[in-house]
Short mmCIF file of C-alpha atoms in Angstrom, two decimals:
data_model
loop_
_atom_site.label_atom_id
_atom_site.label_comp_id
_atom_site.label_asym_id
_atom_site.label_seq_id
_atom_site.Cartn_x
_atom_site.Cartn_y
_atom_site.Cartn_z
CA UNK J 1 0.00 0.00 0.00
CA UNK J 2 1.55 3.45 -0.75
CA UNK J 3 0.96 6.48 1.54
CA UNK J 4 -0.40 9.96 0.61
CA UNK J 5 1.93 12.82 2.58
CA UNK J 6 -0.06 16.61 2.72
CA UNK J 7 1.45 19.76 2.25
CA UNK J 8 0.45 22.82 2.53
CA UNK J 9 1.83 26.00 0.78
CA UNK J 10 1.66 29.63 1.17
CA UNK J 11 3.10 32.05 -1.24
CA UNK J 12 2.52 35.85 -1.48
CA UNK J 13 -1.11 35.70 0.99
CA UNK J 14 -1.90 32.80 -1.10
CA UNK J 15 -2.06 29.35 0.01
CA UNK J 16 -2.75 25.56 -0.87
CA UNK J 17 -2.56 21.81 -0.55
CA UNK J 18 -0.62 19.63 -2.40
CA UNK J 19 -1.50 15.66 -1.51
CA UNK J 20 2.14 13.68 -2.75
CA UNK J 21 1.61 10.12 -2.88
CA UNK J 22 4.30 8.34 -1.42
CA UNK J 23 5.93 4.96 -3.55
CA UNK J 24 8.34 2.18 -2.24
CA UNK J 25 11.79 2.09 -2.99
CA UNK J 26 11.15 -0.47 -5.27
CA UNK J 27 8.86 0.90 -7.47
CA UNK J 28 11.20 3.95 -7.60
CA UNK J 29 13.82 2.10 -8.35
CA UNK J 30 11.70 0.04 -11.03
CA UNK J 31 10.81 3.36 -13.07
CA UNK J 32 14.31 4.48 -13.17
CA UNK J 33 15.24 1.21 -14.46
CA UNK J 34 12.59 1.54 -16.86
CA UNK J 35 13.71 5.33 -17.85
CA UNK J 36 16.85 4.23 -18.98
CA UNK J 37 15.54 1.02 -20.72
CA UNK J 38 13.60 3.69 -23.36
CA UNK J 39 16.05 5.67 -23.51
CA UNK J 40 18.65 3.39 -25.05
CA UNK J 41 16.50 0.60 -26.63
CA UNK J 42 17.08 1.82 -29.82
CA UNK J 43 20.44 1.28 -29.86
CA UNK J 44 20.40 -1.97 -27.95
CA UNK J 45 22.95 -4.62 -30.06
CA UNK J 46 23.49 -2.17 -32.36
CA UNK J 47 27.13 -2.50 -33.75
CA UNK J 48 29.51 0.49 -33.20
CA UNK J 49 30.25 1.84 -36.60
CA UNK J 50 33.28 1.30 -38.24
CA UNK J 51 36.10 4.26 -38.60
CA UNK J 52 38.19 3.71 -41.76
CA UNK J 53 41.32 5.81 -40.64
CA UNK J 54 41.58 3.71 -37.38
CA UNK J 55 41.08 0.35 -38.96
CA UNK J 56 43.46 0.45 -42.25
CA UNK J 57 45.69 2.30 -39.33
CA UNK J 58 45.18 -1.30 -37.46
CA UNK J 59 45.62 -3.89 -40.46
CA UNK J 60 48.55 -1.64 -41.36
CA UNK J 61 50.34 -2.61 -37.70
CA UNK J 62 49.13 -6.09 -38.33
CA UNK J 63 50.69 -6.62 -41.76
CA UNK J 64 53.71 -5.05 -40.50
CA UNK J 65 54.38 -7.13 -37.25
CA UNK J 66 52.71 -10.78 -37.94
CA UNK J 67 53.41 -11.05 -41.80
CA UNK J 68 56.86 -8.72 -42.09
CA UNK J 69 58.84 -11.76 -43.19
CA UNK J 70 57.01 -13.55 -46.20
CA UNK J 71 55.27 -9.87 -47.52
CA UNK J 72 58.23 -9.49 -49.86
CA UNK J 73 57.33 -13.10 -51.76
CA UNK J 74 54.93 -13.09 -54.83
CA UNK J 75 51.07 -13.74 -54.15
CA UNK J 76 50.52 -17.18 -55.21
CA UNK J 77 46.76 -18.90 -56.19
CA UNK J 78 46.28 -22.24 -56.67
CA UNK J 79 45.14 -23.24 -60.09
CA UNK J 80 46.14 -19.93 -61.43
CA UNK J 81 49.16 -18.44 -63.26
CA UNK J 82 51.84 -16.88 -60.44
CA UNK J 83 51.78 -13.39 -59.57
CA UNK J 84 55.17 -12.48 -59.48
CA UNK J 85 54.76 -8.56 -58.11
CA UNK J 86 52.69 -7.36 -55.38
CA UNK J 87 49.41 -6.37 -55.95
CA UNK J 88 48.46 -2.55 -57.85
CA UNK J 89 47.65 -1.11 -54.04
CA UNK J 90 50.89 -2.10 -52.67
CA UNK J 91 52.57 -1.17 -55.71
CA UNK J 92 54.93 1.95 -55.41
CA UNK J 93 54.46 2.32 -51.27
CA UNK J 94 56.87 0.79 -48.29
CA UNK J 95 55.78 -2.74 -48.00
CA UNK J 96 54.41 -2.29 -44.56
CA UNK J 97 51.96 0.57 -45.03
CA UNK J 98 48.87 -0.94 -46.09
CA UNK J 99 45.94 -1.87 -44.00
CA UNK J 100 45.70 -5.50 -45.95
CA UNK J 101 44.79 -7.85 -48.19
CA UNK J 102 40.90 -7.38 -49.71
CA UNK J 103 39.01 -10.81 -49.03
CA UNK J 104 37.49 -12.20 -52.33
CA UNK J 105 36.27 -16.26 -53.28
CA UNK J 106 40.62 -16.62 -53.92
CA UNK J 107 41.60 -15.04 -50.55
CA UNK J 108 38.91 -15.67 -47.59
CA UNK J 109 38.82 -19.51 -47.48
CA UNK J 110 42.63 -21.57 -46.47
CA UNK J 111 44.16 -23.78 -48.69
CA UNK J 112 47.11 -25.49 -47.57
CA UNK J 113 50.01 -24.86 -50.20
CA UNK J 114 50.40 -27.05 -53.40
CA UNK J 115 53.88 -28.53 -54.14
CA UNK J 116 54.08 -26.02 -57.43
CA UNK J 117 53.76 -23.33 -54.80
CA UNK J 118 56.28 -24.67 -52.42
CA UNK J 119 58.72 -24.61 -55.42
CA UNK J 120 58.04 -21.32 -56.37
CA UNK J 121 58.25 -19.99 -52.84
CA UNK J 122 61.86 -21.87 -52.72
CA UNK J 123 62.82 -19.40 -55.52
CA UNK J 124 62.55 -16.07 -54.24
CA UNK J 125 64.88 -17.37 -50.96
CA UNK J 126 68.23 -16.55 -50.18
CA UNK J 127 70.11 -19.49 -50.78
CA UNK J 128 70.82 -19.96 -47.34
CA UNK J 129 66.78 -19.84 -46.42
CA UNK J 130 66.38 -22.80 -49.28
CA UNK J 131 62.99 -25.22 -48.35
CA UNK J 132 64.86 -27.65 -50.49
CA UNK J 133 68.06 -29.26 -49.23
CA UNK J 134 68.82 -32.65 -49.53
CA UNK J 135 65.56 -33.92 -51.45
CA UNK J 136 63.63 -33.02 -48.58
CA UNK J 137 61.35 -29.81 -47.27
CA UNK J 138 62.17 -27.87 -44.05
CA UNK J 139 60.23 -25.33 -42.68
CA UNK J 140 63.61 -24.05 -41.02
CA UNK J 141 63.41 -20.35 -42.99
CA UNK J 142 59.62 -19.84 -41.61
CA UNK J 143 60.45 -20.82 -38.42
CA UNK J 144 63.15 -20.36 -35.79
CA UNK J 145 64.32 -24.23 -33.70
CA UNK J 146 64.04 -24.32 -29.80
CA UNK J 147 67.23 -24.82 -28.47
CA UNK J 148 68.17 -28.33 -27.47
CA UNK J 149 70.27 -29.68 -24.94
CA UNK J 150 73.40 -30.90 -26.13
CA UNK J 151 74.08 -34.46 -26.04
CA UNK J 152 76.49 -35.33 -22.79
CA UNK J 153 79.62 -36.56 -22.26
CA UNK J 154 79.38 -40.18 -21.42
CA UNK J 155 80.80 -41.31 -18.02
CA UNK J 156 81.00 -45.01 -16.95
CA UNK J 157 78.86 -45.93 -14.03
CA UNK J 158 79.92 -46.47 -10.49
CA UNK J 159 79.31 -49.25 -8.37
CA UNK J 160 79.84 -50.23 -4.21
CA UNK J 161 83.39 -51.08 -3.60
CA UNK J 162 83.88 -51.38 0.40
CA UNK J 163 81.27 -51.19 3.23
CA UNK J 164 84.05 -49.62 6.39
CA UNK J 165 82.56 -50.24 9.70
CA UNK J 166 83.88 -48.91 12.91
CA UNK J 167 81.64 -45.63 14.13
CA UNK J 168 79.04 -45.81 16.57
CA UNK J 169 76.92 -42.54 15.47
CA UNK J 170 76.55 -40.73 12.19
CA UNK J 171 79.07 -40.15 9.86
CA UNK J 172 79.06 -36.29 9.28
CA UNK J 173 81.95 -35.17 7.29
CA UNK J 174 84.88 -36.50 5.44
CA UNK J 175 88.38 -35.17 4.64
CA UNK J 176 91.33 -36.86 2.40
CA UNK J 177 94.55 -36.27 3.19
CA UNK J 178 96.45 -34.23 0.16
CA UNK J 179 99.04 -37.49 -0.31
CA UNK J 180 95.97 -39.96 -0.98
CA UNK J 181 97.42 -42.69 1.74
CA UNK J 182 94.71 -41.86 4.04
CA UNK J 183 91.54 -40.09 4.84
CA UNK J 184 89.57 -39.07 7.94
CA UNK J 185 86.21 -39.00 9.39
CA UNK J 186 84.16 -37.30 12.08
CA UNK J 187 80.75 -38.43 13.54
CA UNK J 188 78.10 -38.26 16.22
CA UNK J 189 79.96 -40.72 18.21
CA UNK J 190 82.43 -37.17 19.53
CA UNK J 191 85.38 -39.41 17.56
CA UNK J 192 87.97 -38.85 14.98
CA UNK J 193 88.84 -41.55 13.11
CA UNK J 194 91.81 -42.15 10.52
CA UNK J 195 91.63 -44.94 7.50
CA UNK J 196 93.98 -46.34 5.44
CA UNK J 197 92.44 -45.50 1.87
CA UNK J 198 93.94 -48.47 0.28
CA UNK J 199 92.89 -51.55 2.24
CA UNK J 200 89.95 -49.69 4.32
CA UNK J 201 91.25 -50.62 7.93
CA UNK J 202 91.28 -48.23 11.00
CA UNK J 203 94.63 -46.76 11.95
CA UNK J 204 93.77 -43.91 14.39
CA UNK J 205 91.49 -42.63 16.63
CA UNK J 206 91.14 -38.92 17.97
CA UNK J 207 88.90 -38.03 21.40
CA UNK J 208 88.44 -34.60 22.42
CA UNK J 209 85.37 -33.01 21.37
CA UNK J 210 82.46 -33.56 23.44
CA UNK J 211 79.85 -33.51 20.92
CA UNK J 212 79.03 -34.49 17.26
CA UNK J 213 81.78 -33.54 14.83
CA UNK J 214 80.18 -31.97 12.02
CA UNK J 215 83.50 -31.15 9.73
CA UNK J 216 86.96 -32.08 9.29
CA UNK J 217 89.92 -30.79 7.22
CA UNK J 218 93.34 -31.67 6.38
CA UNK J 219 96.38 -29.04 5.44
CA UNK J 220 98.23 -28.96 2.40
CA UNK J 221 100.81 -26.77 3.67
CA UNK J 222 101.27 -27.94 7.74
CA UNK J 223 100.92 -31.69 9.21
CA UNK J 224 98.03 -30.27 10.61
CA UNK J 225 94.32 -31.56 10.75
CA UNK J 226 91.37 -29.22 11.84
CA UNK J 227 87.41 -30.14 13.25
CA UNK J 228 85.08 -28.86 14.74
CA UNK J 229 82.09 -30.10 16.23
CA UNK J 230 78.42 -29.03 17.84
CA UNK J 231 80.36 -28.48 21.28
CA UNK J 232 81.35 -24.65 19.75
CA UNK J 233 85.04 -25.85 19.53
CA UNK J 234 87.50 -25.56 16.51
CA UNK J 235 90.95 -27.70 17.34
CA UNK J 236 94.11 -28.03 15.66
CA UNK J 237 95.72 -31.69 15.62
CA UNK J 238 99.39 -32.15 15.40
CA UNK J 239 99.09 -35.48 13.53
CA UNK J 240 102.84 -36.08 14.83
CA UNK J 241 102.41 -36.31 18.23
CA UNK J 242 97.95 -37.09 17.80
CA UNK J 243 97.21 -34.39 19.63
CA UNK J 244 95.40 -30.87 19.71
CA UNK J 245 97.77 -27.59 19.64
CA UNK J 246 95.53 -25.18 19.61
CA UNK J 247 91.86 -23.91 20.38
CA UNK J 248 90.38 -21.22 18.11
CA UNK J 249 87.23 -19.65 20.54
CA UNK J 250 84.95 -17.30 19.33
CA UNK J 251 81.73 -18.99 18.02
CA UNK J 252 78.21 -19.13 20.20
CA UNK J 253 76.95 -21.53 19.18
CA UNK J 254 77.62 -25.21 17.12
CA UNK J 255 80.37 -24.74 14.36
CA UNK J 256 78.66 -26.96 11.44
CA UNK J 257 82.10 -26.43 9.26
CA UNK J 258 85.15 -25.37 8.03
CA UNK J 259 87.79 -24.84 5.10
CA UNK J 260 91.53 -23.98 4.88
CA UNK J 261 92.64 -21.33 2.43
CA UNK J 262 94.86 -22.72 -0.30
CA UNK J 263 97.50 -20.32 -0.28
CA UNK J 264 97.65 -18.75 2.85
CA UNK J 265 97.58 -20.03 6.71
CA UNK J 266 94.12 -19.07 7.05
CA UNK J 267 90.99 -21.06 8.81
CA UNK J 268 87.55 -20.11 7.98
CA UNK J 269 84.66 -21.45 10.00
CA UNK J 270 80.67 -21.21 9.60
CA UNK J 271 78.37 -21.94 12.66
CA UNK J 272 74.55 -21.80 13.91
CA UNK J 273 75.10 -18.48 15.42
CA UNK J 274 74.53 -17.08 11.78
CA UNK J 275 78.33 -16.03 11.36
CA UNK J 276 81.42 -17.47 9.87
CA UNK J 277 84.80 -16.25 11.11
CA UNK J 278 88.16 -16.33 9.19
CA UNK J 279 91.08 -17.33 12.02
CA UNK J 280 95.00 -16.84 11.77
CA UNK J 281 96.26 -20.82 12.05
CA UNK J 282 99.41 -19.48 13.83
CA UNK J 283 98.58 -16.44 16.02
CA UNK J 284 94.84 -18.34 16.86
CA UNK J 285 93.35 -14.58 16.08
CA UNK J 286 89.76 -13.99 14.72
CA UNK J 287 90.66 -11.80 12.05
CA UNK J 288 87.13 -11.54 10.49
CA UNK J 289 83.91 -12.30 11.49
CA UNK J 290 81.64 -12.21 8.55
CA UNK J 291 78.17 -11.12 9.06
CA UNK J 292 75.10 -10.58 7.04
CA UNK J 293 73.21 -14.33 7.33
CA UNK J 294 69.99 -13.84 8.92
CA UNK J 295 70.24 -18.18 9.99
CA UNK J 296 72.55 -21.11 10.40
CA UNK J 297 75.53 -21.10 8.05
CA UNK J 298 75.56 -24.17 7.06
CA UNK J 299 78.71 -24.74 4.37
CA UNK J 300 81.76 -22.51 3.68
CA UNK J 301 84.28 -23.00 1.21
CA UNK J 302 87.60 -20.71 -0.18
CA UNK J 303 89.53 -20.70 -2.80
CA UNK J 304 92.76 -18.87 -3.77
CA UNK J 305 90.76 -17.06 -7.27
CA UNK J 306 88.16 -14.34 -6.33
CA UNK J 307 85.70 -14.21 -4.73
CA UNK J 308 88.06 -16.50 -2.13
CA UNK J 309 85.01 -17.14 0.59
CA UNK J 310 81.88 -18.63 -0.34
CA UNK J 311 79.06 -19.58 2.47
CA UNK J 312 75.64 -20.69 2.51
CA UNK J 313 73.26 -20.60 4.81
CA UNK J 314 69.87 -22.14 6.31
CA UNK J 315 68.00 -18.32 5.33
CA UNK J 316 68.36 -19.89 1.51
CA UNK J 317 70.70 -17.28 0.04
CA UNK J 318 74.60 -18.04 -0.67
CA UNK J 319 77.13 -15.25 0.11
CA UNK J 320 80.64 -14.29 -1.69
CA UNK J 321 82.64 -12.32 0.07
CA UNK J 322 85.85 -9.98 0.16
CA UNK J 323 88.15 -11.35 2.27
CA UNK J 324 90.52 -8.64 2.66
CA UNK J 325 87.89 -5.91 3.66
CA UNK J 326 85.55 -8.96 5.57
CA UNK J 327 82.36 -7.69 3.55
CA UNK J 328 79.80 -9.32 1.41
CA UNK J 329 80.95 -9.26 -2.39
CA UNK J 330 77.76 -10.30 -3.36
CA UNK J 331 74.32 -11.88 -2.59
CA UNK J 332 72.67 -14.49 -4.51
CA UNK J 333 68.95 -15.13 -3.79
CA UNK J 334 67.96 -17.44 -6.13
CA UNK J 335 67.39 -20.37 -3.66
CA UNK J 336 64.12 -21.34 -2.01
CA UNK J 337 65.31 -22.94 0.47
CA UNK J 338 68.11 -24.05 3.00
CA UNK J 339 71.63 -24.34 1.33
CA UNK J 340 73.42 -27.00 3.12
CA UNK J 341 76.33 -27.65 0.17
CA UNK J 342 78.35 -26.02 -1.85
CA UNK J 343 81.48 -27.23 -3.98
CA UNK J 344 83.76 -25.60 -6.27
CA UNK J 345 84.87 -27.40 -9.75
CA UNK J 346 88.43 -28.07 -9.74
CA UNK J 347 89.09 -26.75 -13.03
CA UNK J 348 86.67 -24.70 -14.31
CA UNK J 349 86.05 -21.30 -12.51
CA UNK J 350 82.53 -21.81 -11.17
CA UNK J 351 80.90 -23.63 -8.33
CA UNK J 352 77.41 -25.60 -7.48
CA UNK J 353 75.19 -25.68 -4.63
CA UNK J 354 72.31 -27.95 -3.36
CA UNK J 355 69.13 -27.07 -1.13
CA UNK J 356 66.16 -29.12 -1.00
CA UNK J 357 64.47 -27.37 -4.26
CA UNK J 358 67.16 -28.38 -6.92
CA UNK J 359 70.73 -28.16 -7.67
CA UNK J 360 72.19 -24.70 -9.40
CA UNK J 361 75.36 -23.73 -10.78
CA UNK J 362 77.27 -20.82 -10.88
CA UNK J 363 80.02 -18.68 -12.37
CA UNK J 364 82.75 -16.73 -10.50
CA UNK J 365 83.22 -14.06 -9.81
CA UNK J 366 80.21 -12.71 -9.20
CA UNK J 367 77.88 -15.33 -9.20
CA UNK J 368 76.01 -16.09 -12.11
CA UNK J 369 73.38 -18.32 -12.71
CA UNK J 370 73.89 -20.98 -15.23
CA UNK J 371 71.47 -23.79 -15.00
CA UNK J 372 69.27 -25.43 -12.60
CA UNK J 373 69.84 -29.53 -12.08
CA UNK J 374 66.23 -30.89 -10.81
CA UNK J 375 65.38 -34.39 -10.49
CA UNK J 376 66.92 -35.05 -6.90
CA UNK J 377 64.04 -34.59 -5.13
CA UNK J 378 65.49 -34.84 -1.46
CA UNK J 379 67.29 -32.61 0.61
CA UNK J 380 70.48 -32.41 -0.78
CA UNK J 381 72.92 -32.50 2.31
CA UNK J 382 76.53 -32.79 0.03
CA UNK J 383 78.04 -32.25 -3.56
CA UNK J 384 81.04 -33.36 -4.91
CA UNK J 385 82.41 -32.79 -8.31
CA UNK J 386 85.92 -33.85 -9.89
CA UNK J 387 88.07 -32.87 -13.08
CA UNK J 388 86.06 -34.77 -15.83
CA UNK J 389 82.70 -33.29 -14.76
CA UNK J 390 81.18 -35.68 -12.90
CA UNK J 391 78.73 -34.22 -10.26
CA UNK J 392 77.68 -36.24 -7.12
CA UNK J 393 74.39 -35.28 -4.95
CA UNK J 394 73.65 -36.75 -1.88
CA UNK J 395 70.74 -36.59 -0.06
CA UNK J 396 68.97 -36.93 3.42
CA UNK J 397 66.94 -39.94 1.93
CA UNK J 398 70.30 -41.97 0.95
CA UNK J 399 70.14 -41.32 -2.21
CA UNK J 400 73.22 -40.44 -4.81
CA UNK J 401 72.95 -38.82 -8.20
CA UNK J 402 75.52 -38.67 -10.64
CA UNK J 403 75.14 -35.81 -13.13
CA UNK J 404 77.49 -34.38 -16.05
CA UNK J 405 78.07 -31.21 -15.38
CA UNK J 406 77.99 -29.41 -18.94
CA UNK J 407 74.67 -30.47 -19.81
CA UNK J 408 73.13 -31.11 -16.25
CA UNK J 409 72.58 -34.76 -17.40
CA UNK J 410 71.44 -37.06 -14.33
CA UNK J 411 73.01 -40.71 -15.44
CA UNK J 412 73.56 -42.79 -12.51
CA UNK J 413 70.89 -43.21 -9.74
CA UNK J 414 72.60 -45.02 -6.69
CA UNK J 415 70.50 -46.13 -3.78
CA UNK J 416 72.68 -48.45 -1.42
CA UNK J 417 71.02 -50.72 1.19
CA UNK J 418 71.89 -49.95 4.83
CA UNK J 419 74.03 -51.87 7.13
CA UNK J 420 72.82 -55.01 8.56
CA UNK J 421 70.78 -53.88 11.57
CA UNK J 422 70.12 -51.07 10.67
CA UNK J 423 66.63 -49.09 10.27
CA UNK J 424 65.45 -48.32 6.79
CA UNK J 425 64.82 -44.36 8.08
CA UNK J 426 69.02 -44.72 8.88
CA UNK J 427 69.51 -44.12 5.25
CA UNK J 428 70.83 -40.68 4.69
CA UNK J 429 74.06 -39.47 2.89
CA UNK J 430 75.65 -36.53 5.09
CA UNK J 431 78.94 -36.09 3.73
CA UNK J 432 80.88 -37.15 -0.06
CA UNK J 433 84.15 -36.67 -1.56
CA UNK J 434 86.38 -37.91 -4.27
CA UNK J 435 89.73 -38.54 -3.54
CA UNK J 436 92.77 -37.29 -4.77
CA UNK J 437 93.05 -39.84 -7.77
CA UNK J 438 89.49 -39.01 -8.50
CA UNK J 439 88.66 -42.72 -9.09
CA UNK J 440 87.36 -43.24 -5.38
CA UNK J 441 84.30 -41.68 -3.85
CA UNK J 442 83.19 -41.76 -0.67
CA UNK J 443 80.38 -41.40 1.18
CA UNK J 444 79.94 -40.43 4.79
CA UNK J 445 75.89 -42.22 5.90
CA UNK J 446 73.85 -42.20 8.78
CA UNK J 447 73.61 -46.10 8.93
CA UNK J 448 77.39 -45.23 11.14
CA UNK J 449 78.86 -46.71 7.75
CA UNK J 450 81.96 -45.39 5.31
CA UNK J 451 80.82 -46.84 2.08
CA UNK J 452 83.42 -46.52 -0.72
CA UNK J 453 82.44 -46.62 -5.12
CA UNK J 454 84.54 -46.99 -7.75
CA UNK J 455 84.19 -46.72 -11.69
CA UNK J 456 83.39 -49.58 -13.20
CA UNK J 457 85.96 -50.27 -15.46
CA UNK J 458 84.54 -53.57 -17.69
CA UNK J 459 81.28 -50.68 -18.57
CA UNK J 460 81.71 -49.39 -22.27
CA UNK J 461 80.03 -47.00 -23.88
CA UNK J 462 78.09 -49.57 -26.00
CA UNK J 463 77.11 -51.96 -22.56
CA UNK J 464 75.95 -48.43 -20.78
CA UNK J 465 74.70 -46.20 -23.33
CA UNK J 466 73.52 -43.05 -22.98
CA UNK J 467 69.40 -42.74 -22.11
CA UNK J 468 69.84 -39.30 -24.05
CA UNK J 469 67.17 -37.30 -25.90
CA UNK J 470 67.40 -34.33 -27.64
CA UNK J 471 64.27 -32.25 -25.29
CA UNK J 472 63.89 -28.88 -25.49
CA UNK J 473 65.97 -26.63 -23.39
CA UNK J 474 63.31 -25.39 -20.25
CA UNK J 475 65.96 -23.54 -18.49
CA UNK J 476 64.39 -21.06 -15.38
CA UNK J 477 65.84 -17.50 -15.00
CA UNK J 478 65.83 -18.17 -10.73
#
C-alpha cells in the first residue's frame, strides 16, 4: 500500500494543498530502471560503426608485425598463373603501409600450399633460407628451432666397492689427506677416526670433542688436521704427536664447518650463530667475522681465485665475500630454500650448490646463474664434483645422483642398502668426496657406515649407453 503525505503551501497571501503520494523504494527504483531502458533501446545490439582511418591504421600494424617476413614473396593462387609482383595497391608504397589484403572467393577460405607453390616460394629465398636441401622440405626459414640440450659426455657408471665399519653414530663429514694414503672422518659418536684409503682398515682414533663432529679438514701446507664439532670448539691436531695444539674460541653456538685457504695459513669457519669467522692458524686470532646471514651457516668454502670465501646458509641465500675488507661481495637469492652444500669445480672457474628445491650452478666471480639440475628430489645434504665433470648429490633420503656437469645430465641413480641392523629411516648421505686420484668416492651415511664406489671399469660406452634425448631446453631465469 503506498501512503499519501499533505502539504500545505503559502506564497505571497496565497495558500494551498498539495497531496504527494508516497511509492516504495522499489517501485522507484523500477521506473528508473525503466527510464533508462527507453532511452537506449534503440540502440540496444546495435554495432559500433566502423572508422576507416583507425582500422586500415590497425591492419597496417598487423601486416607489419605478424606477416613482415614472407610480404616481400609473390602472391601465389592455386590453379592460377603466379603473380610475381605485389598487388596494384601495394605497388609503389613501403611494403608495410597498407591496411591488408581485400578478401574475395581466392583469398577468404585456407588452402594449404600445393607442391608447385612450395617450389616457387623456394625461388625467391636466399640461398641460405632454401625449403629444399637434400631432397627433402624444411620449414627451417619460416620458423626459428628451440634450443636443445646438447648431447652429454658419457661417463662409466659407479658401483659399491667397500662397506668400512667402525663408528658408533653418524658419519658427518669426510676429509682426504692431500698425499691420498689416508683419509679421515668425524661423527656423532664425539670421535675422529683415521683410515687407510687403500685396504679400508682403522689406523687412528682422535677423542676430544664432546659432541658431534660436524666437519673435518686436512692441510696442504702444515701436518696439521682441523674439526670442529656441535660443542662450539674448533681444534688443531698435530698429527705427529695425535694431539690438539691449539683452540680457536669465538663462536656461540655449534660450528657446522670449516675450510683452509689454499695459499695462505688461514681457517675459515661457519656456525649456527649465523656467522662465519676467518682465524689466523698461527697467532689463533679472529681476524674476520663475517656477518650478514639472517640463519645457520651451514657450508663454507675458499679458494685462492676471487671471490676467495663462499658460504651458505639455512635463510636460503649463498654469500661471496671480500676477504681482505671482511664484507659481502655479493648476494645471490635465487634459492628457495636451505643451502646446506656447496662445492667448487676443480678446473673450471665456477661452483654448485644444493638445497632441497634443486641443484644450481654458478660462475665466478660474481655469481652467475647458469642452469638449474632438478630431479633429486630430497634434501640435498653434500656435492662433490671432480676434473672430468662428474657431479655427485647426496641426499637426506640416501640417495646419490651422478650428473654431467655441462649439460646437467642425471646418469647414474645409486641407492645403497643400509648396514645389517640397521633401520630403513638410517639411510641418509651426510657427507661425499672424491679422492685425490678421483677414481674413489666416498660417502659419509647415517647407517654409522663409510661406504666406498669406484668406476666400473669392464662398462663401455656400447654396454651403458647413454638414455639421451634431444628435449627442449626449459631452463628457469631463478
Amino acid at each position: 500500500m503506498c501512503e499519501c503525505w499533505r502539504y500545505d503551501f503559502s506564497v505571497c497571501d496565497k495558500s494551498w494543498t498539495v497531496d504527494v503520494q508516497k511509492h516504495s523504494v522499489h517501485t522507484l527504483v523500477f521506473r528508473s530502471l525503466k527510464r533508462t531502458h527507453d532511452m537506449f533501446v534503440s540502440d540496444q545490439a546495435k554495432a559500433v560503426s566502423r572508422d576507416d582511418v583507425s582500422h586500415k591504421l590497425k591492419m597496417g600494424v598487423k601486416l607489419k608485425t605478424d606477416y613482415s617476413a614472407v610480404l616481400h614473396m609473390p602472391i601465389l593462387k592455386e590453379g592460377k598463373d603466379r603473380v610475381s609482383q605485389l598487388p596494384a595497391h601495394l605497388q609503389g608504397h613501403a611494403p608495410y603501409s597498407q591496411p591488408g589484403v581485400t578478401l574475395t572467393a581466392d583469398t577468404k577460405m585456407h588452402r594449404n600450399p600445393s607442391e608447385g607453390g612450395v617450389t616457387s616460394v623456394a625461388l625467391v629465398l636466399p640461398p641460405s633460407q632454401s625449403l629444399h636441401e637434400g631432397g627433402g622440405t624444411r620449414t627451417s626459414a619460416l620458423m626459428r628451432r628451440a634450443p636443445t640440450m646438447p648431447k652429454p659426455q658419457w661417463h662409466p657408471p659407479w658401483k659399491l666397492f667397500r662397506v668400512i665399519s667402525g663408528h658408533l653414530g653418524w658419519v658427518r663429514s669426510i676429509a682426504v689427506e692431500p698425499g691420498n694414503q689416508w683419509f679421515v672422518t668425524g661423527s656423532a659418536d664425539r670421535t675422529i677416526k683415521i683410515w687407510d684409503l687403500a685396504s679400508g682398515t682403522l689406523k687412528l682414533s682422535l677423542t676430544g670433542h664432546i659432541s658431534t663432529v660436524r666437519g673435518v679438514a686436512v692441510s696442504t701446507r702444515s701436518p696439521y688436521l682441523f674439526s670442529c664439532g656441535e660443542d662450539k670448539q674448533v681444534k688443531c691436531w698435530d698429527l705427529e704427536y695425535n694431539k690438539v695444539i691449539r683452540h680457536y674460541h669465538g663462536h656461540l653456538s655449534a660450528v657446522y664447518d670449516l675450510d683452509l685457504h689454499p695459499t695462505i695459513d688461514v681457517l675459515v669457519t661457519c656456525s649456527r650463530d649465523a656467522t662465519a669467522r676467518v682465524w689466523d692458524i698461527r697467532t689463533k686470532a679472529n681476524v674476520h667475522t663475517l656477518t650478514g646471514h639472517t640463519n645457520t651457516v651451514a657450508t663454507v668454502r675458499c679458494q685462492a681465485a676471487e671471490p676467495q670465501v663462499i658460504t651458505g646458509s639455512h635463510d636460503s641465500t649463498i654469500r661471496l665475500w671480500d676477504l681482505i675488507a671482511g664484507k659481502t661481495r655479493a648476494t645471490l637469492t635465487n634459492h628457495k630454500k636451505s643451502v646446506r652444500t656447496v662445492v667448487l669445480h676443480p678446473r673450471q672457474h665456477g661452483f654448485a650448490s644444493g638445497s632441497a628445491d634443486n641443484i644450481k650452478q654458478w660462475t665466478f666471480p660474481d655469481g652467475k646463474f647458469i642452469q638449474n639440475l632438478s630431479g633429486h628430489n630430497a634434501i640435498i645434504n653434500t656435492l662433490a664434483v671432480n676434473s672430468d665433470g662428474v657431479l655427485v648429490s647426496g641426499a637426506d633420503n640416501g640417495t646419490i645422483h651422478m650428473w654431467d656437469w655441462r649439460t646437467g645430465y642425471n646418469f647414474q641413480r645409486i641407492h645403497a642398502a643400509v648396514q645389517p641392523g640397521s633401520l630403513d629411516s638410517e639411510s641418509g648421505i651426510f657427507a661425499c668426496m672424491f679422492d685425490n686420484s678421483e677414481g674413489r668416492l666416498i660417502t659419509a651415511e647415517a647407517d654409522k657406515t663409510i661406504k666406498v664406489y669406484k668406476e666400473d671399469e669392464s662398462a663401455t660406452e656400447e654396454s651403458h649407453p647413454v638414455n639421451w634425448k634431444p628435449e627442449i631446453l626449459k631452463r628457469k631465469r631463478f
